[in-house]
XYZ file of C-alpha atoms in Angstrom:
324
model
C -34.926 -26.904 -61.983
C -37.055 -23.988 -62.392
C -35.822 -20.548 -60.695
C -38.186 -19.261 -57.984
C -39.505 -15.695 -58.389
C -38.256 -13.014 -55.918
C -40.812 -11.061 -53.885
C -39.554 -7.785 -51.899
C -41.972 -6.403 -49.131
C -41.031 -2.835 -48.152
C -41.936 -0.960 -45.067
C -42.469 -3.887 -42.263
C -41.050 -1.279 -39.833
C -42.717 -3.274 -36.989
C -41.461 -6.758 -38.211
C -45.291 -7.916 -37.819
C -46.166 -9.045 -41.139
C -44.479 -12.975 -40.331
C -46.217 -12.687 -36.751
C -49.735 -12.426 -38.063
C -50.205 -15.331 -40.557
C -48.544 -18.481 -42.176
C -45.808 -17.884 -44.870
C -44.824 -21.347 -45.150
C -46.531 -22.145 -48.673
C -44.880 -18.709 -49.991
C -41.515 -19.350 -48.610
C -41.297 -22.941 -50.695
C -42.612 -21.216 -53.797
C -40.735 -18.039 -53.954
C -37.498 -16.082 -52.533
C -38.781 -13.666 -50.105
C -37.035 -10.536 -48.686
C -38.515 -8.244 -46.020
C -37.136 -4.950 -45.667
C -37.566 -3.184 -42.290
C -36.197 -0.139 -42.870
C -37.262 2.852 -44.834
C -35.793 2.644 -48.514
C -35.565 5.692 -51.110
C -33.518 6.446 -54.230
C -31.061 3.966 -55.039
C -31.282 1.982 -51.935
C -34.746 1.366 -52.912
C -33.907 0.599 -56.414
C -31.327 -1.746 -55.258
C -33.726 -3.565 -53.367
C -36.356 -3.840 -56.153
C -34.353 -4.152 -59.394
C -34.921 -7.895 -59.255
C -38.172 -8.174 -57.940
C -40.837 -10.170 -59.833
C -43.463 -8.841 -57.174
C -43.440 -6.111 -54.784
C -45.455 -5.803 -51.343
C -45.795 -2.380 -49.955
C -46.890 -1.507 -46.461
C -49.584 1.363 -46.872
C -47.898 4.342 -48.337
C -44.673 4.164 -46.797
C -42.588 3.898 -50.068
C -43.843 6.042 -52.776
C -43.598 4.534 -56.267
C -43.598 7.134 -59.136
C -44.039 6.507 -62.858
C -40.064 7.108 -63.662
C -38.959 4.415 -60.755
C -41.501 2.075 -61.951
C -39.939 2.417 -65.471
C -36.883 1.159 -63.833
C -38.161 -2.578 -62.927
C -38.917 -4.374 -66.162
C -38.838 -7.557 -64.201
C -41.821 -6.547 -62.075
C -44.894 -8.706 -62.840
C -47.041 -7.718 -59.650
C -47.266 -5.145 -57.112
C -49.879 -5.060 -53.817
C -49.906 -2.632 -51.197
C -51.673 -3.271 -47.667
C -55.033 -1.225 -47.156
C -57.469 -0.055 -49.595
C -55.694 2.910 -51.046
C -52.491 4.464 -51.706
C -51.625 8.172 -52.425
C -47.726 7.382 -53.300
C -48.264 5.228 -55.808
C -48.526 5.756 -59.801
C -51.097 3.138 -60.581
C -51.314 4.475 -64.070
C -47.782 3.410 -64.762
C -48.578 -0.207 -63.990
C -51.736 -0.446 -65.491
C -50.444 0.829 -68.714
C -47.577 -2.055 -68.313
C -50.578 -4.467 -67.661
C -49.097 -5.174 -64.221
C -52.208 -6.370 -61.879
C -52.501 -4.345 -58.584
C -53.511 -5.766 -55.373
C -54.540 -4.897 -52.180
C -55.952 -5.990 -48.772
C -58.939 -5.095 -46.409
C -57.916 -2.017 -44.268
C -58.949 -3.213 -40.686
C -60.609 -0.915 -37.821
C -58.363 2.036 -38.375
C -61.039 4.473 -37.900
C -61.359 2.924 -34.181
C -57.747 2.781 -33.477
C -56.983 6.433 -34.910
C -59.711 7.618 -32.294
C -58.507 5.860 -29.594
C -54.909 7.293 -30.411
C -56.676 10.783 -30.832
C -58.112 10.596 -27.367
C -54.595 9.056 -25.794
C -52.710 12.139 -27.473
C -55.612 14.544 -26.006
C -55.325 13.265 -22.609
C -51.935 12.862 -22.679
C -50.982 16.409 -23.525
C -53.744 17.838 -21.226
C -52.711 15.968 -18.385
C -49.318 16.335 -19.062
C -48.487 12.531 -18.352
C -44.990 12.659 -19.576
C -43.952 15.356 -17.179
C -45.883 13.666 -14.511
C -44.312 10.362 -14.814
C -40.773 11.882 -15.182
C -41.605 13.283 -11.710
C -41.795 9.749 -10.603
C -38.621 8.459 -12.226
C -36.425 11.118 -10.884
C -37.656 10.611 -7.438
C -40.010 13.512 -7.060
C -43.500 13.651 -6.408
C -45.266 16.900 -7.490
C -44.364 20.471 -8.836
C -46.054 23.683 -10.005
C -47.303 21.897 -13.158
C -49.094 18.875 -11.249
C -52.240 21.435 -10.785
C -53.787 20.047 -13.988
C -56.779 21.409 -16.151
C -59.733 19.458 -16.803
C -61.722 18.876 -20.117
C -65.367 18.927 -18.704
C -67.100 22.023 -19.627
C -64.527 23.086 -22.311
C -65.064 23.106 -25.979
C -64.000 20.474 -28.397
C -63.313 21.856 -31.801
C -63.661 19.039 -34.502
C -62.242 19.995 -37.985
C -63.759 17.342 -40.417
C -66.668 15.450 -38.812
C -66.498 12.373 -40.852
C -65.989 8.743 -39.680
C -63.083 9.563 -37.431
C -64.330 13.171 -36.521
C -67.689 12.054 -35.240
C -66.226 9.244 -33.355
C -63.759 11.818 -31.553
C -66.670 13.928 -30.815
C -68.805 11.273 -29.071
C -65.765 10.836 -26.546
C -65.479 14.504 -26.262
C -69.547 14.681 -25.215
C -68.577 11.838 -22.866
C -66.249 13.963 -21.028
C -68.838 17.001 -20.715
C -67.208 18.856 -23.835
C -69.278 21.106 -25.896
C -68.455 19.918 -29.510
C -68.015 22.481 -32.448
C -66.731 21.768 -35.816
C -65.942 23.322 -39.375
C -65.187 21.863 -42.670
C -64.932 23.080 -45.960
C -68.389 21.221 -47.029
C -69.825 21.394 -43.388
C -73.656 22.595 -43.024
C -75.535 23.263 -39.952
C -77.838 20.475 -40.339
C -74.667 17.846 -40.647
C -73.228 19.229 -37.548
C -76.547 19.011 -35.710
C -77.199 15.510 -36.691
C -73.684 14.571 -34.810
C -74.946 16.999 -31.769
C -72.331 19.675 -32.537
C -72.730 23.258 -33.591
C -71.250 24.564 -37.250
C -68.971 27.803 -36.632
C -66.543 29.686 -38.805
C -62.871 27.952 -38.490
C -61.530 31.145 -36.964
C -64.218 31.023 -34.270
C -63.361 27.366 -33.758
C -59.863 27.937 -33.370
C -60.116 31.542 -31.225
C -62.413 29.583 -28.683
C -61.670 25.838 -28.440
C -59.672 24.292 -25.728
C -58.822 21.022 -27.939
C -58.631 21.305 -31.909
C -58.579 18.212 -33.504
C -57.858 17.566 -37.187
C -59.741 14.896 -39.322
C -60.058 15.976 -42.828
C -58.832 14.306 -46.037
C -55.676 16.297 -47.581
C -56.648 18.031 -50.603
C -56.066 21.282 -52.535
C -58.700 23.072 -50.361
C -57.533 21.677 -46.872
C -53.369 21.993 -47.810
C -51.837 24.260 -45.455
C -55.110 24.839 -43.713
C -53.692 26.035 -40.491
C -50.548 28.351 -41.095
C -49.016 30.992 -39.146
C -51.884 33.499 -38.989
C -54.404 30.466 -38.062
C -52.531 29.166 -35.115
C -51.854 32.526 -33.725
C -55.765 32.821 -33.425
C -55.514 29.574 -30.878
C -56.133 29.929 -27.157
C -52.751 30.137 -25.030
C -53.989 27.103 -22.817
C -55.158 25.324 -26.110
C -54.209 21.798 -27.448
C -53.821 21.392 -31.443
C -53.868 17.477 -32.262
C -53.546 15.927 -35.645
C -53.635 12.341 -36.390
C -54.944 12.762 -39.908
C -52.707 14.080 -42.678
C -49.804 16.591 -41.855
C -49.979 18.478 -44.875
C -53.292 20.178 -43.007
C -50.798 22.206 -41.085
C -47.856 24.248 -42.364
C -45.413 22.185 -40.284
C -42.568 24.690 -40.588
C -44.757 27.402 -38.870
C -45.678 24.952 -35.928
C -42.426 25.134 -33.585
C -42.497 29.280 -33.744
C -46.419 29.111 -32.867
C -45.713 26.751 -30.130
C -42.818 28.928 -29.013
C -44.973 31.852 -28.885
C -47.630 29.921 -26.967
C -50.368 29.868 -29.701
C -51.536 26.786 -29.456
C -50.311 26.244 -25.874
C -49.376 22.541 -27.001
C -49.847 20.512 -29.944
C -49.992 16.334 -29.979
C -48.794 15.234 -33.646
C -48.870 11.565 -35.070
C -48.154 12.448 -38.925
C -45.323 14.408 -40.307
C -44.280 15.865 -43.824
C -41.424 13.095 -44.228
C -41.897 10.014 -42.237
C -39.717 8.705 -40.503
C -38.955 11.802 -39.172
C -35.366 13.006 -39.681
C -33.105 12.572 -36.610
C -32.198 16.008 -36.758
C -35.528 17.692 -37.315
C -36.532 20.205 -34.743
C -39.830 19.076 -34.142
C -38.078 16.336 -32.187
C -37.273 18.827 -29.622
C -40.097 21.066 -29.805
C -41.350 22.377 -26.406
C -45.006 21.801 -25.659
C -44.841 19.028 -28.498
C -46.193 15.329 -27.820
C -45.194 13.493 -30.801
C -45.704 9.873 -31.771
C -44.535 7.883 -34.943
C -47.652 7.961 -36.850
C -49.363 5.235 -34.833
C -53.071 5.839 -35.594
C -53.474 2.688 -37.749
C -50.445 0.644 -36.163
C -52.614 -1.912 -34.009
C -52.502 -5.953 -33.704
C -56.030 -6.573 -35.569
C -54.896 -4.211 -38.485
C -51.450 -5.681 -39.107
C -53.411 -9.200 -38.617
C -55.682 -8.457 -41.289
C -52.813 -6.779 -43.202
C -50.464 -9.955 -43.289
C -53.470 -12.457 -43.870
C -54.504 -10.192 -46.903
C -50.771 -10.369 -47.874
C -50.486 -14.074 -47.485
C -53.641 -14.971 -49.216
C -52.771 -12.552 -52.361
C -49.433 -13.763 -52.859
C -50.395 -17.340 -52.856
C -52.772 -16.574 -55.383
C -50.631 -14.818 -57.622
C -47.825 -17.713 -57.368
C -50.526 -20.467 -58.092
C -52.073 -18.327 -60.905
C -55.218 -17.950 -59.406
C -57.535 -14.995 -59.013
C -56.168 -12.217 -57.235
C -58.241 -12.056 -54.067
C -58.263 -8.233 -53.522
C -57.814 -6.392 -56.762
C -57.531 -2.804 -56.695
C -59.129 -0.459 -59.425
C -58.402 3.192 -58.989
């Protein structure tokens, strides 16, 4: 009787992967263990030390070269999406361990939707207004709400997502301005936006939305000084990468009223610790990194995982090989 290989799946926080594809064949060919809670350190090692194959949802579980060296049984690793910034892929390649991935799904569209959900939720103070209803009240002094039409929307990073956010802003009647390290007047004009300096964007925009890739040029782009330039009625939105903001400076900036509000979907350490001060920071609307968490994306992830694992178990070519 042959011993079945062990497959360990990490980071399925949403209990989603078994819902969106068939696992019947894989369950017959392997022992599958799915972890729904975040694992780090020795807890992660205990979960993976006997794994023949490991599946990681996005980049939720970092794997550095030292940790990979502790997994001599490992024969295959895959992750969802097309890239993973927390995986030491060189350490796997040096051991001739194949790496798989999956298609990414419509994350640009879903992130755009979430960005505007946060902008509108903060601008219209929807949580506060909903709490009035739940507590038996009707309106109060905070129910006279601002409007976005005629205001300035500052987009930091006018790429695939930033340009989509800008189009919605224009549909609301907002003026769109933009800045990024490599922005030009011509690129901005192609998206019906005006290229301005970062300081002007921060000082004049009602809404500032971040859509940059984190890099040495952009890390800690917005710290205490830059945040102090923002309007007292402004809203800072980040659905991109937390490293763009010096997050330890954000609570103090909000307490001082510049910006007036923040709406944040990404954090330095995820999941956010229960005692993190950001959980109770005034004028902060926070969501648990939902930009890519949507049904069509997890359908794509789940089907990509099962197709890939079936191929690996049957010694067939990996359908979505990863090459850094």
